[in-house]
Short mmCIF file of C-alpha atoms in Angstrom, two decimals:
data_model
loop_
_atom_site.label_atom_id
_atom_site.label_comp_id
_atom_site.label_asym_id
_atom_site.label_seq_id
_atom_site.Cartn_x
_atom_site.Cartn_y
_atom_site.Cartn_z
CA UNK A 367 -103.57 37.42 -162.00
CA UNK A 368 -102.07 39.49 -164.85
CA UNK A 369 -99.24 41.96 -164.61
CA UNK A 370 -100.47 45.27 -163.10
CA UNK A 371 -100.63 48.28 -165.40
CA UNK A 372 -97.31 50.12 -165.52
CA UNK A 373 -95.40 47.19 -164.05
CA UNK A 374 -92.69 45.16 -165.69
CA UNK A 375 -91.74 41.55 -165.18
CA UNK A 376 -92.55 39.52 -162.12
CA UNK A 377 -89.45 39.44 -159.91
CA UNK A 378 -90.70 37.08 -157.22
CA UNK A 379 -93.66 35.72 -155.29
CA UNK A 380 -94.04 35.00 -151.59
CA UNK A 381 -96.78 33.54 -149.48
CA UNK A 382 -98.91 36.67 -149.60
CA UNK A 383 -97.55 39.02 -152.29
CA UNK A 384 -95.97 39.35 -155.71
CA UNK A 385 -93.14 41.76 -156.58
CA UNK A 386 -92.90 43.39 -160.00
CA UNK A 387 -90.27 45.60 -161.61
CA UNK A 388 -91.55 49.06 -162.44
CA UNK A 389 -90.89 50.58 -165.81
CA UNK A 390 -88.70 53.65 -165.31
CA UNK A 391 -90.73 55.38 -168.02
CA UNK A 392 -93.97 55.02 -166.06
CA UNK A 393 -95.12 57.95 -163.90
CA UNK A 394 -95.65 55.55 -160.96
CA UNK A 395 -98.92 57.12 -159.93
CA UNK A 396 -97.79 60.68 -160.64
CA UNK A 397 -94.84 60.55 -158.25
CA UNK A 398 -91.46 61.95 -159.19
CA UNK A 399 -88.68 59.42 -159.61
CA UNK A 400 -85.92 60.20 -157.10
CA UNK A 401 -83.95 57.15 -158.04
CA UNK A 402 -82.85 53.97 -156.34
CA UNK A 403 -79.66 51.96 -156.31
CA UNK A 404 -78.33 51.42 -159.79
CA UNK A 405 -80.12 54.32 -161.47
CA UNK A 406 -83.61 54.90 -160.15
CA UNK A 407 -85.07 51.40 -159.96
CA UNK A 408 -88.31 50.78 -158.05
CA UNK A 409 -90.55 47.78 -157.52
CA UNK A 410 -94.22 47.23 -156.88
CA UNK A 411 -95.15 44.82 -154.11
CA UNK A 412 -98.79 43.77 -154.53
CA UNK A 413 -100.54 41.76 -151.83
CA UNK A 414 -102.94 38.99 -152.79
CA UNK A 415 -106.24 37.81 -151.32
CA UNK A 416 -106.90 40.95 -149.30
CA UNK A 417 -103.73 40.54 -147.27
CA UNK A 418 -101.63 43.46 -146.07
CA UNK A 419 -102.00 47.17 -145.39
CA UNK A 420 -99.42 48.85 -147.61
CA UNK A 421 -99.92 52.45 -146.32
CA UNK A 422 -99.47 51.34 -142.71
CA UNK A 423 -96.42 49.27 -143.66
CA UNK A 424 -94.93 52.20 -145.56
CA UNK A 425 -95.44 54.53 -142.59
CA UNK A 426 -93.47 52.24 -140.29
CA UNK A 427 -90.72 51.74 -142.85
CA UNK A 428 -90.29 55.48 -143.29
CA UNK A 429 -90.32 55.98 -139.51
CA UNK A 430 -87.55 53.48 -138.80
CA UNK A 431 -85.58 54.64 -141.84
CA UNK A 432 -85.71 58.14 -140.35
CA UNK A 433 -83.96 56.69 -137.30
CA UNK A 434 -81.20 55.21 -139.46
CA UNK A 435 -82.57 51.66 -139.68
CA UNK A 436 -81.73 49.83 -142.94
CA UNK A 437 -84.93 49.56 -144.97
CA UNK A 438 -85.69 50.40 -148.60
CA UNK A 439 -87.21 53.78 -149.37
CA UNK A 440 -90.92 53.77 -150.12
CA UNK A 441 -93.25 55.98 -152.10
CA UNK A 442 -96.49 57.02 -150.47
CA UNK A 443 -99.51 57.87 -152.65
CA UNK A 444 -102.98 58.40 -151.22
CA UNK A 445 -104.62 57.18 -154.42
CA UNK A 446 -102.72 53.89 -154.45
CA UNK A 447 -104.65 50.72 -153.51
CA UNK A 448 -104.03 49.42 -149.99
CA UNK A 449 -102.57 46.28 -151.56
CA UNK A 450 -99.79 48.17 -153.37
CA UNK A 451 -96.44 49.25 -152.00
CA UNK A 452 -93.88 50.95 -154.24
CA UNK A 453 -90.38 50.79 -152.86
CA UNK A 454 -86.74 51.06 -153.80
CA UNK A 455 -85.38 48.07 -155.65
CA UNK A 456 -82.56 46.38 -153.77
CA UNK A 457 -79.74 44.33 -155.22
CA UNK A 458 -78.03 41.47 -153.44
CA UNK A 459 -78.68 37.98 -152.08
CA UNK A 460 -80.88 37.15 -149.14
CA UNK A 461 -79.10 35.75 -146.10
CA UNK A 462 -80.36 32.30 -147.13
CA UNK A 463 -78.86 32.69 -150.60
CA UNK A 464 -75.59 33.99 -149.19
CA UNK A 465 -75.39 30.98 -146.87
CA UNK A 466 -75.98 28.59 -149.76
CA UNK A 467 -73.25 30.34 -151.78
CA UNK A 468 -70.77 30.19 -148.89
CA UNK A 469 -70.62 33.98 -148.64
CA UNK A 470 -71.22 33.92 -144.88
CA UNK A 471 -71.43 31.31 -142.14
CA UNK A 472 -74.48 30.26 -140.17
CA UNK A 473 -72.96 31.89 -137.08
CA UNK A 474 -72.48 35.16 -138.95
CA UNK A 475 -76.09 34.96 -140.17
CA UNK A 476 -77.41 34.46 -136.64
CA UNK A 477 -75.34 37.33 -135.30
CA UNK A 478 -76.56 39.57 -138.13
CA UNK A 479 -80.18 38.83 -137.23
CA UNK A 480 -79.48 39.56 -133.57
CA UNK A 481 -77.83 42.86 -134.42
CA UNK A 482 -80.77 43.90 -136.58
CA UNK A 483 -83.20 43.06 -133.77
CA UNK A 484 -81.19 45.01 -131.21
CA UNK A 485 -80.89 48.02 -133.50
CA UNK A 486 -84.61 48.00 -134.23
CA UNK A 487 -85.54 47.83 -130.56
CA UNK A 488 -83.34 50.84 -129.83
CA UNK A 489 -85.85 52.96 -131.77
CA UNK A 490 -88.68 54.48 -129.70
CA UNK A 491 -92.20 53.33 -130.53
CA UNK A 492 -93.96 55.38 -133.19
CA UNK A 493 -97.34 55.50 -131.42
CA UNK A 494 -97.01 54.24 -127.85
CA UNK A 495 -95.60 56.40 -125.06
CA UNK A 496 -94.72 53.34 -122.96
CA UNK A 497 -90.90 53.20 -122.77
CA UNK A 498 -91.03 49.40 -122.68
CA UNK A 499 -92.80 49.27 -126.05
CA UNK A 500 -90.84 49.26 -129.28
CA UNK A 501 -91.39 48.94 -133.02
CA UNK A 502 -91.45 45.23 -133.91
CA UNK A 503 -90.89 43.59 -137.28
CA UNK A 504 -92.36 40.20 -136.33
CA UNK A 505 -91.05 38.41 -139.41
CA UNK A 506 -87.32 39.09 -139.25
CA UNK A 507 -85.76 35.93 -140.64
CA UNK A 508 -82.99 35.12 -143.15
CA UNK A 509 -85.18 35.45 -146.24
CA UNK A 510 -86.24 38.95 -145.22
CA UNK A 511 -82.72 40.33 -145.00
CA UNK A 512 -80.95 41.30 -148.23
CA UNK A 513 -77.18 41.76 -148.29
CA UNK A 514 -76.83 44.82 -150.51
CA UNK A 515 -73.65 46.75 -151.39
CA UNK A 516 -74.75 49.28 -148.73
CA UNK A 517 -75.12 46.56 -146.08
CA UNK A 518 -77.98 44.39 -144.78
CA UNK A 519 -81.47 45.71 -145.56
CA UNK A 520 -84.67 44.47 -143.89
CA UNK A 521 -87.73 43.91 -146.08
CA UNK A 522 -91.31 42.63 -145.68
CA UNK A 523 -92.82 44.72 -142.89
CA UNK A 524 -96.36 43.37 -143.36
CA UNK A 525 -96.54 42.00 -139.80
CA UNK A 526 -95.06 45.05 -138.07
CA UNK A 527 -96.57 46.17 -134.78
CA UNK A 528 -95.56 47.71 -131.47
CA UNK A 529 -95.00 45.77 -128.29
CA UNK A 530 -92.38 44.19 -126.02
CA UNK A 531 -89.13 43.28 -127.81
CA UNK A 532 -89.35 39.70 -126.56
CA UNK A 533 -92.07 39.05 -129.10
CA UNK A 534 -89.72 39.97 -131.95
CA UNK A 535 -86.84 37.87 -130.59
CA UNK A 536 -89.23 34.97 -130.09
CA UNK A 537 -90.78 35.17 -133.54
CA UNK A 538 -87.40 35.23 -135.27
CA UNK A 539 -86.21 32.31 -133.12
CA UNK A 540 -89.33 30.24 -133.80
CA UNK A 541 -89.11 30.75 -137.58
CA UNK A 542 -85.47 29.62 -137.67
CA UNK A 543 -86.15 26.78 -135.21
CA UNK A 544 -88.93 25.38 -137.40
CA UNK A 545 -86.32 24.78 -140.10
CA UNK A 546 -83.81 23.44 -137.58
CA UNK A 547 -86.15 20.69 -136.37
CA UNK A 548 -87.53 19.75 -139.78
CA UNK A 549 -86.36 16.95 -142.05
CA UNK A 550 -84.53 19.49 -144.16
CA UNK A 551 -80.94 19.49 -145.45
CA UNK A 552 -80.63 23.04 -144.10
CA UNK A 553 -81.50 21.94 -140.55
CA UNK A 554 -77.91 21.81 -139.18
CA UNK A 555 -77.17 25.30 -140.54
CA UNK A 556 -80.46 26.59 -139.13
CA UNK A 557 -79.64 25.23 -135.68
CA UNK A 558 -76.19 26.83 -135.78
CA UNK A 559 -77.76 30.11 -136.85
CA UNK A 560 -80.37 29.85 -134.10
CA UNK A 561 -77.68 29.15 -131.51
CA UNK A 562 -75.77 32.31 -132.53
CA UNK A 563 -78.97 34.38 -132.56
CA UNK A 564 -79.95 33.28 -129.06
CA UNK A 565 -76.42 33.63 -127.68
CA UNK A 566 -76.51 37.30 -128.68
CA UNK A 567 -79.95 37.93 -127.15
CA UNK A 568 -79.58 40.51 -124.34
CA UNK A 569 -81.72 38.48 -121.92
CA UNK A 570 -83.17 34.94 -122.29
CA UNK A 571 -86.14 36.10 -120.21
CA UNK A 572 -87.27 38.05 -123.27
CA UNK A 573 -88.27 34.68 -124.68
CA UNK A 574 -88.82 32.31 -121.76
CA UNK A 575 -89.36 34.54 -118.72
CA UNK A 576 -92.76 35.08 -117.06
CA UNK A 577 -93.51 37.82 -119.59
CA UNK A 578 -91.45 36.28 -122.38
CA UNK A 579 -92.68 36.15 -125.94
CA UNK A 580 -92.07 32.50 -126.86
CA UNK A 581 -95.58 31.29 -126.08
CA UNK A 582 -97.07 34.27 -127.88
CA UNK A 583 -94.91 33.69 -130.97
CA UNK A 584 -95.74 29.99 -131.26
CA UNK A 585 -99.41 30.82 -130.90
CA UNK A 586 -99.20 33.42 -133.65
CA UNK A 587 -97.43 30.99 -135.96
CA UNK A 588 -99.99 28.28 -135.26
CA UNK A 589 -102.82 30.68 -136.14
CA UNK A 590 -101.13 31.96 -139.30
CA UNK A 591 -103.20 30.77 -142.28
CA UNK A 592 -100.12 30.64 -144.52
CA UNK A 593 -98.57 27.89 -142.36
CA UNK A 594 -98.76 24.35 -143.69
CA UNK A 595 -99.95 21.55 -141.38
CA UNK A 596 -96.35 20.30 -141.27
CA UNK A 597 -95.04 23.69 -140.19
CA UNK A 598 -97.63 23.91 -137.42
CA UNK A 599 -96.74 20.38 -136.32
CA UNK A 600 -93.11 21.44 -135.86
CA UNK A 601 -93.89 24.29 -133.45
CA UNK A 602 -93.74 22.21 -130.29
CA UNK A 603 -90.34 20.76 -131.13
CA UNK A 604 -89.12 24.19 -132.25
CA UNK A 605 -90.05 25.66 -128.87
CA UNK A 606 -88.25 22.85 -127.07
CA UNK A 607 -85.09 23.47 -129.09
CA UNK A 608 -85.17 27.17 -128.26
CA UNK A 609 -85.55 26.47 -124.53
CA UNK A 610 -82.73 23.95 -124.64
CA UNK A 611 -80.36 26.37 -126.36
CA UNK A 612 -81.20 29.09 -123.84
CA UNK A 613 -80.52 26.87 -120.82
#
């Protein structure tokens, strides 16, 4: 796929999307440039293969940002394709990169994830009137948290939904646990991070209780088409590690 019209260089690619710099001279779909960190920088996130719903993602991001949650600003344009999300460009390492550079410890990383989950679940649901239902990120892991000069910022809201907070805690735990149980040089750090994350969970029953989200999260990961066979194979061991750390 070529570079989209009006976009600059490719900044990065994930499992489902590519991120491009936007030329500050472009009109960005007729929207005024209100600026981003470092002088008005914005990026285009374009989903591939029919994945994603950018307008729905943007609506949730703006909602939680209105409640003080740390997410990049987004631009909403009715004429923009559903694959395209224009958002504020952020500067800083991911938590994974900061760990590798020795800028924070695995314990600090786990506690940061826990704090971000708790803060998110303090926000009332956007649609549901059930007080037990909250906005969920459902992909809050160390590569989706950027450490900017303004503090941690949460990106990649493609999987966002509403539901019981235990699903969010479980999904974050499962993602980190899959690294912790893999034949990966990062495994010891991932287990330390997971231990700190779970130690700061307000109630282990959110994951492993009768209505806990751990079974749901492992099922969602197993059904995720972006998972490799190896990643799916690790889910059972990842779940066992989580239960052991919660005991």
